[in-house]
Every structure is written in structure tokens, then in C-alpha cells.
Backbone as XML, in Angstrom:
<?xml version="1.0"?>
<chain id="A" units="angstrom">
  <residue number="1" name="UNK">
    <atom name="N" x="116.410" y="163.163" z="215.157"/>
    <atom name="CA" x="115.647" y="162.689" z="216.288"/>
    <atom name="C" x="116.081" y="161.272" z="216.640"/>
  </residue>
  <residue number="2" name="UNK">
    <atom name="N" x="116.261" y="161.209" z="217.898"/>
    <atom name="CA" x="116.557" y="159.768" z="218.242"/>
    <atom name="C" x="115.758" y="158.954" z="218.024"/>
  </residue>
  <residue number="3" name="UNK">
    <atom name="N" x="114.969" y="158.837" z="217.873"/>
    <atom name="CA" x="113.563" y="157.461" z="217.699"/>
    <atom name="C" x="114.109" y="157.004" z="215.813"/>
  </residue>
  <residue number="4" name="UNK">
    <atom name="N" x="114.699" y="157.929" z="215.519"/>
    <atom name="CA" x="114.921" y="157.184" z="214.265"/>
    <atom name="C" x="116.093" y="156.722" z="213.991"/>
  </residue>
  <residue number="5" name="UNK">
    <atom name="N" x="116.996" y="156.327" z="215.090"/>
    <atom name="CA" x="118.510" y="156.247" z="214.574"/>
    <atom name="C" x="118.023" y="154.582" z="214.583"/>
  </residue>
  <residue number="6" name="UNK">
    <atom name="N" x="118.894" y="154.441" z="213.888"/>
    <atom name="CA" x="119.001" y="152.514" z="213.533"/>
    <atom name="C" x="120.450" y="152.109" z="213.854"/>
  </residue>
  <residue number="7" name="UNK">
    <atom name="N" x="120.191" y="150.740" z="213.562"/>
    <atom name="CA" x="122.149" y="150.282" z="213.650"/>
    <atom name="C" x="122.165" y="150.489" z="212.191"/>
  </residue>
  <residue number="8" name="UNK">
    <atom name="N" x="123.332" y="150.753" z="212.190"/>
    <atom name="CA" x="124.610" y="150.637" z="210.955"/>
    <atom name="C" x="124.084" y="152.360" z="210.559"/>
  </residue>
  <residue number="9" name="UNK">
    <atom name="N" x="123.529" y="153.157" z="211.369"/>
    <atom name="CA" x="123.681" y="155.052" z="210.946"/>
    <atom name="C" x="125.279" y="155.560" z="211.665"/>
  </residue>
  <residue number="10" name="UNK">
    <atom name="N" x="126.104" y="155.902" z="210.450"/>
    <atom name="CA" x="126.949" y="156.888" z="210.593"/>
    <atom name="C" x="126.696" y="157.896" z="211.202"/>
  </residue>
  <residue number="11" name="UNK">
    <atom name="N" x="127.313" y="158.470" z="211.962"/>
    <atom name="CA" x="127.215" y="159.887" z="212.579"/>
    <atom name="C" x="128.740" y="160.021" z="212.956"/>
  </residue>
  <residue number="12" name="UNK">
    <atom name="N" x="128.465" y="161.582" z="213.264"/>
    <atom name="CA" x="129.567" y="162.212" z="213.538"/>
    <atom name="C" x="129.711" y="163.608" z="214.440"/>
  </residue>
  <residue number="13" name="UNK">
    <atom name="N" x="129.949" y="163.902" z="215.552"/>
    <atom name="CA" x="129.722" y="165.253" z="216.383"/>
    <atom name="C" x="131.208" y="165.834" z="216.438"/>
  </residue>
  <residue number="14" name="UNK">
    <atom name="N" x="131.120" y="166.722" z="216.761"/>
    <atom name="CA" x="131.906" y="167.809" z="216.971"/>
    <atom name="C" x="133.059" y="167.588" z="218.406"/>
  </residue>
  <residue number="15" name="UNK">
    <atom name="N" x="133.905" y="167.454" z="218.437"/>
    <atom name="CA" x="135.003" y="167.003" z="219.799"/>
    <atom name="C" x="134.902" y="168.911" z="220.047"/>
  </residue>
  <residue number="16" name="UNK">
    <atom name="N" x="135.701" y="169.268" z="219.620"/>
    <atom name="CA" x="135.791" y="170.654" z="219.814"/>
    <atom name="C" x="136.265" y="171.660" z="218.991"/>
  </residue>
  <residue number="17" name="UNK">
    <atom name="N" x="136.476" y="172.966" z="218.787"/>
    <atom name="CA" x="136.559" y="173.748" z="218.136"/>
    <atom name="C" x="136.976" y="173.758" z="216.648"/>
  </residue>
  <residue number="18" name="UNK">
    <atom name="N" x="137.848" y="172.615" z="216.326"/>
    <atom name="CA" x="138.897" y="172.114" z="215.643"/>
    <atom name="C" x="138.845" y="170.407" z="215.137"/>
  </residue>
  <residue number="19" name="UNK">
    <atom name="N" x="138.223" y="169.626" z="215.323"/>
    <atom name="CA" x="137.671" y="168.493" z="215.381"/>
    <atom name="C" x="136.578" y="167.846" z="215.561"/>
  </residue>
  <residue number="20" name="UNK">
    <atom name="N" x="136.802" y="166.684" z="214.428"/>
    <atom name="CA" x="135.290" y="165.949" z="214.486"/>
    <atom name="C" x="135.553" y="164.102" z="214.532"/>
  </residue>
  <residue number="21" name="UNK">
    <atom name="N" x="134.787" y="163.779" z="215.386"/>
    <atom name="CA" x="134.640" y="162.433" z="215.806"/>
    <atom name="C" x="133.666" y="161.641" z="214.968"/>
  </residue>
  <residue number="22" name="UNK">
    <atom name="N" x="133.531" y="160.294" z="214.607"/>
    <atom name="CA" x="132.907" y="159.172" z="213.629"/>
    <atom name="C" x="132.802" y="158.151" z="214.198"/>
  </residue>
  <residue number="23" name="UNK">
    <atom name="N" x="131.602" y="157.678" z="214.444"/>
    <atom name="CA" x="131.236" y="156.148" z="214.566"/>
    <atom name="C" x="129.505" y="155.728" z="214.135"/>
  </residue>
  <residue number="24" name="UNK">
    <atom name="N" x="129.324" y="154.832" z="214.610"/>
    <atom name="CA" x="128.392" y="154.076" z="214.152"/>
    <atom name="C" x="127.547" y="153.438" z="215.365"/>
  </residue>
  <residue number="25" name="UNK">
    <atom name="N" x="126.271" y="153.051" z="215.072"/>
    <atom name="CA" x="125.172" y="152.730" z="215.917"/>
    <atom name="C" x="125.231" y="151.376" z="215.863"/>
  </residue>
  <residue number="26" name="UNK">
    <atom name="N" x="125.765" y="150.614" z="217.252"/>
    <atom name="CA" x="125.300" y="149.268" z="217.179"/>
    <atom name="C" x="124.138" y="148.428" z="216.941"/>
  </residue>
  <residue number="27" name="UNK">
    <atom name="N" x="123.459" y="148.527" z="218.272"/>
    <atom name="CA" x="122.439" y="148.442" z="218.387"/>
    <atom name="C" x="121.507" y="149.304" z="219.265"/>
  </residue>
  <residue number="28" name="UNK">
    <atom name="N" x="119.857" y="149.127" z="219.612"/>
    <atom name="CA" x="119.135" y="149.909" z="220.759"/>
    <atom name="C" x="119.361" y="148.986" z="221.998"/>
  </residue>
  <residue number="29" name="UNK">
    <atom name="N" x="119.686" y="149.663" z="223.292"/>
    <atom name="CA" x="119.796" y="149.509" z="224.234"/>
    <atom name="C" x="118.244" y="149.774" z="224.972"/>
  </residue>
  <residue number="30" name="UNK">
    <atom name="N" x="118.543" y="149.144" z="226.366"/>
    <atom name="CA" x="116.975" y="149.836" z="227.235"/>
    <atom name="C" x="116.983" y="151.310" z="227.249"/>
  </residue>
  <residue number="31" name="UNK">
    <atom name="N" x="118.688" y="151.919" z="227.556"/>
    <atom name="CA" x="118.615" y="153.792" z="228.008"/>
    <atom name="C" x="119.039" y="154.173" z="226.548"/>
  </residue>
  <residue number="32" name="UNK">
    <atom name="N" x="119.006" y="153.850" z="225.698"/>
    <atom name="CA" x="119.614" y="154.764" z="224.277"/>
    <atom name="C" x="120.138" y="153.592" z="223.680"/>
  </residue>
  <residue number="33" name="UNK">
    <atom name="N" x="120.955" y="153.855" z="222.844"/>
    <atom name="CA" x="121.737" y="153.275" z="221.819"/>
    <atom name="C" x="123.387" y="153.359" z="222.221"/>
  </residue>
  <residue number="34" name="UNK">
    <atom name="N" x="123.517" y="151.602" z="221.818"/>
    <atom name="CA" x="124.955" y="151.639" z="221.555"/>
    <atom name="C" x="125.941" y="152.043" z="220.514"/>
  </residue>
  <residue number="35" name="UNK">
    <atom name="N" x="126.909" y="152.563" z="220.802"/>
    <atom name="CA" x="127.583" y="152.740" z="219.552"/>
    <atom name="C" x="129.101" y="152.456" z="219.691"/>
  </residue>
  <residue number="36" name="UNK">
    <atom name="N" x="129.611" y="152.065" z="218.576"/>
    <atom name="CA" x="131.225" y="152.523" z="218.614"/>
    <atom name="C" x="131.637" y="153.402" z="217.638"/>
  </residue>
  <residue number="37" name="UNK">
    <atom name="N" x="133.244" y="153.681" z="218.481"/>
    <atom name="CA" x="133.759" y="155.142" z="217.849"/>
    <atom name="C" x="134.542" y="154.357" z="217.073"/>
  </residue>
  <residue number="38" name="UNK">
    <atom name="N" x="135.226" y="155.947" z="216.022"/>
    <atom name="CA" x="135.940" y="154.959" z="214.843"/>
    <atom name="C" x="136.866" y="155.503" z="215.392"/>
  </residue>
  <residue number="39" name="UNK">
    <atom name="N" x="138.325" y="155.110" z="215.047"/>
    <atom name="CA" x="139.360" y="155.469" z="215.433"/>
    <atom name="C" x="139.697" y="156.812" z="213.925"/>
  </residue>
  <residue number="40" name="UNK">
    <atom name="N" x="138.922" y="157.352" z="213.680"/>
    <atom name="CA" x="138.740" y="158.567" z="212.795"/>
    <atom name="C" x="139.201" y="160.011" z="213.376"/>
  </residue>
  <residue number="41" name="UNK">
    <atom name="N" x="139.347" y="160.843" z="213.112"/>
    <atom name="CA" x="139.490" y="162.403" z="213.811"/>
    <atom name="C" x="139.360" y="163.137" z="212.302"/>
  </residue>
  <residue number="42" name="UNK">
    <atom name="N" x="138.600" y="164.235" z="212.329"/>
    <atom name="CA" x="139.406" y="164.818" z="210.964"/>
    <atom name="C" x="138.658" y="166.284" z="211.642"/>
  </residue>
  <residue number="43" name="UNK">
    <atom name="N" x="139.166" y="167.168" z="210.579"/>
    <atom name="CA" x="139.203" y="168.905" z="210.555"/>
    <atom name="C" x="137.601" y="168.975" z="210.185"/>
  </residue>
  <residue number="44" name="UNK">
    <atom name="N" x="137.052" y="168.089" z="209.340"/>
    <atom name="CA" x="136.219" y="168.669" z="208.741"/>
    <atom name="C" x="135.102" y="167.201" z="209.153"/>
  </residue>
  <residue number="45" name="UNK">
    <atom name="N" x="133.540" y="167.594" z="208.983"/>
    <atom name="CA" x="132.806" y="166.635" z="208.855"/>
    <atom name="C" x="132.224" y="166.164" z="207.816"/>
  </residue>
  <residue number="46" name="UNK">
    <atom name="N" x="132.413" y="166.576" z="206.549"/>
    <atom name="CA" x="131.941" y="166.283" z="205.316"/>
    <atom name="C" x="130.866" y="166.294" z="204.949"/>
  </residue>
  <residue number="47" name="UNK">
    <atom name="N" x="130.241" y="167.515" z="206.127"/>
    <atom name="CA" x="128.747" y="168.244" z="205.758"/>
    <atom name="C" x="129.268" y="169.501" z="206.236"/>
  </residue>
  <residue number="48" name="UNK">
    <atom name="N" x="128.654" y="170.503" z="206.062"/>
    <atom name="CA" x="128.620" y="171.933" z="206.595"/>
    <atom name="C" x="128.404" y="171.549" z="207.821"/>
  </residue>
  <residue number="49" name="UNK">
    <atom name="N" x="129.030" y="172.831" z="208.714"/>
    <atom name="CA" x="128.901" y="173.395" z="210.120"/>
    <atom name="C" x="127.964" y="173.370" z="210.614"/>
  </residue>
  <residue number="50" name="UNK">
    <atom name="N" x="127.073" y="173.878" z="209.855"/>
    <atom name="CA" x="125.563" y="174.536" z="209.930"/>
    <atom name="C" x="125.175" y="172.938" z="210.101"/>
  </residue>
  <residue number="51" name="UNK">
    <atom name="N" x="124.831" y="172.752" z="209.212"/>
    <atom name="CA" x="124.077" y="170.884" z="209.269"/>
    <atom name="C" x="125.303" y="170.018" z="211.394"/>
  </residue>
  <residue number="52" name="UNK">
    <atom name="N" x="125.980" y="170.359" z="211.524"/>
    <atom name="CA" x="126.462" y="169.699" z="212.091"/>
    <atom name="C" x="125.892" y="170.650" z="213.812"/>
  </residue>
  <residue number="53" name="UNK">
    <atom name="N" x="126.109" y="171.531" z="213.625"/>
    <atom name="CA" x="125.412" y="172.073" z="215.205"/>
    <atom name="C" x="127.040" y="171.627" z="216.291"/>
  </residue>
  <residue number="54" name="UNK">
    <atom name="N" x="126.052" y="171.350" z="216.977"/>
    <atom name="CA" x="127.389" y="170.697" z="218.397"/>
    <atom name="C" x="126.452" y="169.660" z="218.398"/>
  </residue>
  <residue number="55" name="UNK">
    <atom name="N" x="125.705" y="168.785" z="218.466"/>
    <atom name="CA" x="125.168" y="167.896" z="218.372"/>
    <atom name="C" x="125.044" y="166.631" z="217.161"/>
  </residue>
  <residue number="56" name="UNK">
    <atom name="N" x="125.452" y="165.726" z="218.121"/>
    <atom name="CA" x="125.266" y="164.877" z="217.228"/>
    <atom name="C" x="124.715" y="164.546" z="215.520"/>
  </residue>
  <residue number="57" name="UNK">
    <atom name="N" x="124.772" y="164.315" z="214.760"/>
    <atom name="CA" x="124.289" y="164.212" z="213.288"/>
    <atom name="C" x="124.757" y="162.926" z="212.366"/>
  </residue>
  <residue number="58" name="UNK">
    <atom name="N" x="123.570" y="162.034" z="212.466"/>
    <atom name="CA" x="124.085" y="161.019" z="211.144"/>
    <atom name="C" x="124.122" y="161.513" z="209.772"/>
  </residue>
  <residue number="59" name="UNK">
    <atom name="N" x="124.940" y="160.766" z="209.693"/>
    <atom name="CA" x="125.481" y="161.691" z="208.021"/>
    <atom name="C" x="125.497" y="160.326" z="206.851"/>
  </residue>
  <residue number="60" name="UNK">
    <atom name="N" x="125.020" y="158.975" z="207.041"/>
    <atom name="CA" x="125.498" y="158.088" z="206.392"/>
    <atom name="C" x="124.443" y="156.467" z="206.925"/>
  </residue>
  <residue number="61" name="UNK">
    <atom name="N" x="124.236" y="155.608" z="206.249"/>
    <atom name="CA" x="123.761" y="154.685" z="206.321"/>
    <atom name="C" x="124.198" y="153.146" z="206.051"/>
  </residue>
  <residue number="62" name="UNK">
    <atom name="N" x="124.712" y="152.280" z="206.790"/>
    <atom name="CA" x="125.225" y="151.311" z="206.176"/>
    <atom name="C" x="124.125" y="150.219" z="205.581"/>
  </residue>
  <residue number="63" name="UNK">
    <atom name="N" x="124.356" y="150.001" z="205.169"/>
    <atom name="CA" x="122.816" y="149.191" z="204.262"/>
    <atom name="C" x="123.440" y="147.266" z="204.875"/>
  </residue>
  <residue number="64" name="UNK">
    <atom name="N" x="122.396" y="147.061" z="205.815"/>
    <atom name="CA" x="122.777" y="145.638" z="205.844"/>
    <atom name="C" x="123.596" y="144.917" z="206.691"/>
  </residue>
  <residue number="65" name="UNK">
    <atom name="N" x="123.692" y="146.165" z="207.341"/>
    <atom name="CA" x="124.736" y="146.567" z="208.872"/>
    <atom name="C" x="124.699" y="145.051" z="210.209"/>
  </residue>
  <residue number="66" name="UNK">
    <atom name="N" x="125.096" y="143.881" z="210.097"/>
    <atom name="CA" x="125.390" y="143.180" z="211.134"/>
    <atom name="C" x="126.085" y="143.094" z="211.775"/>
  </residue>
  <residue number="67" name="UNK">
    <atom name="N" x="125.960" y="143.701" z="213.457"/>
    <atom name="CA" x="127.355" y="143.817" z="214.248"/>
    <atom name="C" x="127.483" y="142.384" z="214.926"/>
  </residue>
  <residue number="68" name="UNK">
    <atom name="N" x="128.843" y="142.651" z="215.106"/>
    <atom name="CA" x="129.790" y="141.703" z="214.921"/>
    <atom name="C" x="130.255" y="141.078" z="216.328"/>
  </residue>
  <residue number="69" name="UNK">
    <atom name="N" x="130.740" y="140.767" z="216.995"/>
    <atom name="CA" x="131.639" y="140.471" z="218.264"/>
    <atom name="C" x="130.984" y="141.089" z="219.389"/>
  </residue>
  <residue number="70" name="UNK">
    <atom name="N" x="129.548" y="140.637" z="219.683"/>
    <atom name="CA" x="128.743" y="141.630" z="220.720"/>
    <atom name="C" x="128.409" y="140.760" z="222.236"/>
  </residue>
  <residue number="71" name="UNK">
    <atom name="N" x="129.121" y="139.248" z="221.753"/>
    <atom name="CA" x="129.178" y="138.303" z="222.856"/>
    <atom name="C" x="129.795" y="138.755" z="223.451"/>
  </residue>
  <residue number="72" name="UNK">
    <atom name="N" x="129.945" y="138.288" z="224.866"/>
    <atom name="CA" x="130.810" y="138.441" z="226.124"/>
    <atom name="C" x="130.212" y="140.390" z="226.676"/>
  </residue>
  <residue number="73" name="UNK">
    <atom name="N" x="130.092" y="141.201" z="225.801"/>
    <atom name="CA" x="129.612" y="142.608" z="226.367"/>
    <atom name="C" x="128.557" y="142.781" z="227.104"/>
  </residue>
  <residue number="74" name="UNK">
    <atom name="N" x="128.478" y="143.031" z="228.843"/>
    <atom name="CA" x="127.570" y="142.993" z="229.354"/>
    <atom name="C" x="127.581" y="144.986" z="229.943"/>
  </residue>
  <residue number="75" name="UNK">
    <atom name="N" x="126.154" y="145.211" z="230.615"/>
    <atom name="CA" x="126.599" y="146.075" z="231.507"/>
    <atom name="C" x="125.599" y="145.815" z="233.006"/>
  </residue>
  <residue number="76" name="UNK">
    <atom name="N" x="125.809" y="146.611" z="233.536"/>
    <atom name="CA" x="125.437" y="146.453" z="234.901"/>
    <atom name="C" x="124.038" y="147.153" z="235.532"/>
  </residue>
  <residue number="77" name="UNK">
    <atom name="N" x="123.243" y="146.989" z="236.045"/>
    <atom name="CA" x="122.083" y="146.926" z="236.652"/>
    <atom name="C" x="121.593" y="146.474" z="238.152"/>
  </residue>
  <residue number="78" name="UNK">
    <atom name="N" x="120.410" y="147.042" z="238.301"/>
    <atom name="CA" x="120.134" y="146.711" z="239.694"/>
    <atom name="C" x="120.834" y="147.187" z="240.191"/>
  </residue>
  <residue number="79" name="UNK">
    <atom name="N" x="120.601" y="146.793" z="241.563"/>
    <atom name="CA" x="121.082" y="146.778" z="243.568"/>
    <atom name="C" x="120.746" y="145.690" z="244.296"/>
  </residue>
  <residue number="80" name="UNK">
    <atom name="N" x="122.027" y="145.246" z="245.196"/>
    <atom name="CA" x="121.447" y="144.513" z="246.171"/>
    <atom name="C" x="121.329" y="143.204" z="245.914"/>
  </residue>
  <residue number="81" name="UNK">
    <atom name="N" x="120.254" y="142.923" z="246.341"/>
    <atom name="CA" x="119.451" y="141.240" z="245.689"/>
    <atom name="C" x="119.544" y="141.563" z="244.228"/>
  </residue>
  <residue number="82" name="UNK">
    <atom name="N" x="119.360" y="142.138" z="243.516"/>
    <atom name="CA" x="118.592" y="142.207" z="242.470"/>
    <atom name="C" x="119.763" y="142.864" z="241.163"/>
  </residue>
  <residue number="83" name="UNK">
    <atom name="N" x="120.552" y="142.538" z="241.899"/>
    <atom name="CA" x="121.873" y="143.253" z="240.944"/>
    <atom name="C" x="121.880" y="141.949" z="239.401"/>
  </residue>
  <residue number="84" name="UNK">
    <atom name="N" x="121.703" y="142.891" z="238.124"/>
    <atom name="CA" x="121.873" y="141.954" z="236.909"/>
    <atom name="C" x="122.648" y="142.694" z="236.285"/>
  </residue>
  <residue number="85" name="UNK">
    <atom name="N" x="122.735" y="141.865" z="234.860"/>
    <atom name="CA" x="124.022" y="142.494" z="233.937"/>
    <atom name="C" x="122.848" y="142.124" z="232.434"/>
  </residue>
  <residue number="86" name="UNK">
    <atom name="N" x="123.156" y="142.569" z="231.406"/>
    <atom name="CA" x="122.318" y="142.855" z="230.108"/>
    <atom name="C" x="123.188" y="142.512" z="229.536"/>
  </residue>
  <residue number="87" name="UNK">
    <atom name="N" x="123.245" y="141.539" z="228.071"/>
    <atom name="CA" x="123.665" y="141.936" z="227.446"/>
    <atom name="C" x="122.972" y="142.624" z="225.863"/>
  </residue>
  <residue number="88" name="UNK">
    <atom name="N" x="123.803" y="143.048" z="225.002"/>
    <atom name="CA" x="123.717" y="143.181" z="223.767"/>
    <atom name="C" x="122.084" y="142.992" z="223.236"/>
  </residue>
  <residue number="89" name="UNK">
    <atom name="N" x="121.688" y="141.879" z="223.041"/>
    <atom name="CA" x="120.432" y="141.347" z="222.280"/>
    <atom name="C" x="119.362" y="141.678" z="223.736"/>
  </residue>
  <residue number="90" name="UNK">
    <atom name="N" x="119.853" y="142.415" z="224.704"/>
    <atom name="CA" x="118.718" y="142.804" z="225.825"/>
    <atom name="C" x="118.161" y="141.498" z="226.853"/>
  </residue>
  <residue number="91" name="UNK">
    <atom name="N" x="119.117" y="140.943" z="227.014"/>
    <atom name="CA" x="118.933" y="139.514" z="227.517"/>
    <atom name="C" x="119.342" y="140.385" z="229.155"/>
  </residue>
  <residue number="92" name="UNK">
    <atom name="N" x="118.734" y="139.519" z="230.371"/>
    <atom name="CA" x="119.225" y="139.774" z="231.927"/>
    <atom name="C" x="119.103" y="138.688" z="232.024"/>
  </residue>
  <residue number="93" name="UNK">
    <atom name="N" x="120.646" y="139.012" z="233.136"/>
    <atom name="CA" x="120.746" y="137.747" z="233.665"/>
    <atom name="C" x="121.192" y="138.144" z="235.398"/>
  </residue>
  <residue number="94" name="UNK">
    <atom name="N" x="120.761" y="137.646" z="236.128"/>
    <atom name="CA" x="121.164" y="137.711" z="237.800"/>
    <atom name="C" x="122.535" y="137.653" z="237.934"/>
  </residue>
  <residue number="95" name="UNK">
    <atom name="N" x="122.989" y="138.100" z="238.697"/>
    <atom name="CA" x="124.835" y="138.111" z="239.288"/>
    <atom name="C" x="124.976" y="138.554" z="240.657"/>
  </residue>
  <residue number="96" name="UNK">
    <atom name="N" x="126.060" y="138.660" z="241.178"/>
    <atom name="CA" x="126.257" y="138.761" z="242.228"/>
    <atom name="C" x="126.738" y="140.164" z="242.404"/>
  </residue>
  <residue number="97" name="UNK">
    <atom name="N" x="126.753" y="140.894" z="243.352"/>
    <atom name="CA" x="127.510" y="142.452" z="243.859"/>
    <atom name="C" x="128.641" y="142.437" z="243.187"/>
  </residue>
  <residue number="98" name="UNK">
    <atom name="N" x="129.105" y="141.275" z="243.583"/>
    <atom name="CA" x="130.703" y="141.836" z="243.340"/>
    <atom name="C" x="130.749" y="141.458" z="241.863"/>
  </residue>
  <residue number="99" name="UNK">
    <atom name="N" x="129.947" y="140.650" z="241.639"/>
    <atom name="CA" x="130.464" y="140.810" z="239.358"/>
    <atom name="C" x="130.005" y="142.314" z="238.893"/>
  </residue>
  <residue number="100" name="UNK">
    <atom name="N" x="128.807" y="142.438" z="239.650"/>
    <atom name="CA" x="127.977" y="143.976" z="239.570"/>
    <atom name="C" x="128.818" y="145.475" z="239.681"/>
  </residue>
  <residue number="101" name="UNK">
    <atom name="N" x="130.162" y="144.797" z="240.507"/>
    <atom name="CA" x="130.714" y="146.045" z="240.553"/>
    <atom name="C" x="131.712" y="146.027" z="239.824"/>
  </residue>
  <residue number="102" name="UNK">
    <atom name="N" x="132.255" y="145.053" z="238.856"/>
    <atom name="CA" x="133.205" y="144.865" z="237.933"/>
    <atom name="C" x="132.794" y="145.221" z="236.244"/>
  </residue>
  <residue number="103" name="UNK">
    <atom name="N" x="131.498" y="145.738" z="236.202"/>
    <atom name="CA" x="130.907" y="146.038" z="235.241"/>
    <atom name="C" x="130.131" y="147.206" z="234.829"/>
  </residue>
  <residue number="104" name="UNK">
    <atom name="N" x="130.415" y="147.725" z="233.012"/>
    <atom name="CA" x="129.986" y="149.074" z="232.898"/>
    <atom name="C" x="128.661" y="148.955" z="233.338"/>
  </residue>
  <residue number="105" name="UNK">
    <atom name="N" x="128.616" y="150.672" z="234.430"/>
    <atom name="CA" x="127.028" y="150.578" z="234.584"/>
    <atom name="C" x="125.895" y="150.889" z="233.119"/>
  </residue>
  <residue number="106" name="UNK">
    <atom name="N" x="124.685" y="150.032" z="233.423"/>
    <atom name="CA" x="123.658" y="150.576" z="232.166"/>
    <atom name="C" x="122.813" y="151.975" z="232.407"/>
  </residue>
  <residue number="107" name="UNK">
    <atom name="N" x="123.697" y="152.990" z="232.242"/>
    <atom name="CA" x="123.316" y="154.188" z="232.564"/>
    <atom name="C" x="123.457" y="155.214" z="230.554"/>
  </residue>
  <residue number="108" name="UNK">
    <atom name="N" x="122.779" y="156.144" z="230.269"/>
    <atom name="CA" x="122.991" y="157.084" z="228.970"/>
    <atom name="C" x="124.355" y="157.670" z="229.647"/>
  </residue>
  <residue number="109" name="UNK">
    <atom name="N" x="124.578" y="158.010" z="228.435"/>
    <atom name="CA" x="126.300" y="158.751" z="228.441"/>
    <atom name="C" x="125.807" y="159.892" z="227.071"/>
  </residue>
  <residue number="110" name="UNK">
    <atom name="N" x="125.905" y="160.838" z="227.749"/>
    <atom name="CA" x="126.032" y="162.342" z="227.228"/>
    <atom name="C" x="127.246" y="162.837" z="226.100"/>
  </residue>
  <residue number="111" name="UNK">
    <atom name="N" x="127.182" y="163.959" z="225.716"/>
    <atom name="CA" x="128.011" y="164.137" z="224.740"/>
    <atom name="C" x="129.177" y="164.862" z="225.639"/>
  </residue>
  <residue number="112" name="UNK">
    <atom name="N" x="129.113" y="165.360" z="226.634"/>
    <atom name="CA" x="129.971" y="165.807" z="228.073"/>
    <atom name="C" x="131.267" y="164.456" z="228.306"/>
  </residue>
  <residue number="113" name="UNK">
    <atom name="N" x="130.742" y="163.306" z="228.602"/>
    <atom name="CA" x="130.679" y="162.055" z="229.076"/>
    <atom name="C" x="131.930" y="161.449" z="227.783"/>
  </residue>
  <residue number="114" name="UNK">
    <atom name="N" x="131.276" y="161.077" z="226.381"/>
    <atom name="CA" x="132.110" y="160.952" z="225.470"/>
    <atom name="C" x="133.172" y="161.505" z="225.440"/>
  </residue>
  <residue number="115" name="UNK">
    <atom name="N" x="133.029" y="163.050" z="225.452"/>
    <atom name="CA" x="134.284" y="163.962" z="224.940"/>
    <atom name="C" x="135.375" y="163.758" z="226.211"/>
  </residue>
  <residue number="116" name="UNK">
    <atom name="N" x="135.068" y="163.159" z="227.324"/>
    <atom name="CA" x="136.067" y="163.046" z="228.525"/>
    <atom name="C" x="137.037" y="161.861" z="228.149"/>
  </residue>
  <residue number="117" name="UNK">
    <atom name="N" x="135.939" y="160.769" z="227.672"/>
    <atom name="CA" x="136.616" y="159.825" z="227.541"/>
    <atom name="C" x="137.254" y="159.755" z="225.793"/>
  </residue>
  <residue number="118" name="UNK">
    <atom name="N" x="137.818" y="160.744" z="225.526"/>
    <atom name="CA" x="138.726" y="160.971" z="224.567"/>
    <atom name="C" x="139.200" y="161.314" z="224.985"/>
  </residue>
  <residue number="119" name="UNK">
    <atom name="N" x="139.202" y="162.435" z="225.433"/>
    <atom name="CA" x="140.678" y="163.169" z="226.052"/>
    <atom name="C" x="141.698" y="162.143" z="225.857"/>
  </residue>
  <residue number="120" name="UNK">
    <atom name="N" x="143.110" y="163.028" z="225.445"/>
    <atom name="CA" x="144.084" y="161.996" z="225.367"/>
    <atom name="C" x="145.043" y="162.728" z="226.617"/>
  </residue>
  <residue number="121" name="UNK">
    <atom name="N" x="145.128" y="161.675" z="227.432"/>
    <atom name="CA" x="146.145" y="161.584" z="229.003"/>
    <atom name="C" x="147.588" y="162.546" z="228.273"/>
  </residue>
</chain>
């Protein structure tokens, strides 16, 4: 269940038929949680199938977990007048359209969404 993921929970989902993806929970965001991917791939997830579903599954806990290099990461918000950027620790700050449009929007990203942006070109 999502209400219980924390930072520093391992997880790992399913890419596709043949592969499995690894990363870790930054922090909570306003729409979900951040995370990064590991540069990991493997055959197997190091739980059963069954335990793994097609859905997401933490499998691991880092005990003590402080992320690291989360300055400068903003994303994007608002319209209009009212266009801001967030960062990391949930801070807003006002900006202009055009910084607004140079920045990831703060929208959830699906497991659809992820698996695109692997694809390798």
C-alpha cells in the first residue's frame, strides 16, 4: 500500500516479460513519491513471481536512508499568473511561464509512463 512506502524502501517491478527494474524512494512528494531508478536490470527479482505481480513491490529497506543531491531539482506547477516550481523538501516558489515551461511537470507517473521512459532508442 502506498501510504506506507518511506524513503530509503527498495522496490522493484516488472519491465516486461523477461525483466526486472530496481530503485529506491526518495522522498513524498504532493502527487506520490519520488524515486530513482538504479541502473540495475536483472532476469529475476529475488522474490517469487507470485510476491511480485506486475505491480510494483518493495522488497528491502535502507535503514537511515539520507538523500543526497536534491538541490537545484524542481518541478512545475500552476498556470498563468500563478505558474510555480516545488522543490524536493515541498518548498514553492513563483516563476515565470517561460521557466514554467522549461520544467518537469508535478504531475504522478504511472507504471505505463516509467516503462516508456526506458525503452532503449
Amino acid at each position: 500500500m502506498l501510504r506506507f512506502v518511506k524513503p530509503g524502501d527498495i522496490f522493484c517491478f516488472k519491465l516486461d516479460e523477461d525483466r526486472y527494474c530496481f530503485g529506491r524512494i526518495i522522498t513524498l512528494m504532493t502527487v506520490g513519491h519520488l524515486s530513482e531508478l538504479f541502473d540495475i536490470i536483472k532476469k529475476s527479482p529475488g522474490i517469487t513471481e507470485l510476491e511480485i505481480s506486475n505491480a510494483r513491490r518493495i522488497i528491502e529497506h535502507q535503514v537511515n536512508y539520507n538523500p543526497k543531491n536534491l538541490d537545484g531539482i524542481y518541478f512545475a506547477l500552476g498556470i498563468g499568473d500563478s505558474c510555480k516550481k516545488k522543490d524536493c523538501y515541498g518548498n514553492d516558489f513563483l516563476i515565470s511561464e517561460s521557466e514554467w515551461k522549461t520544467l518537469p511537470k508535478l504531475s504522478p507517473k504511472g507504471g505505463f509512463d516509467i516503462k516508456k521512459r526506458l525503452e532503449i532508442a
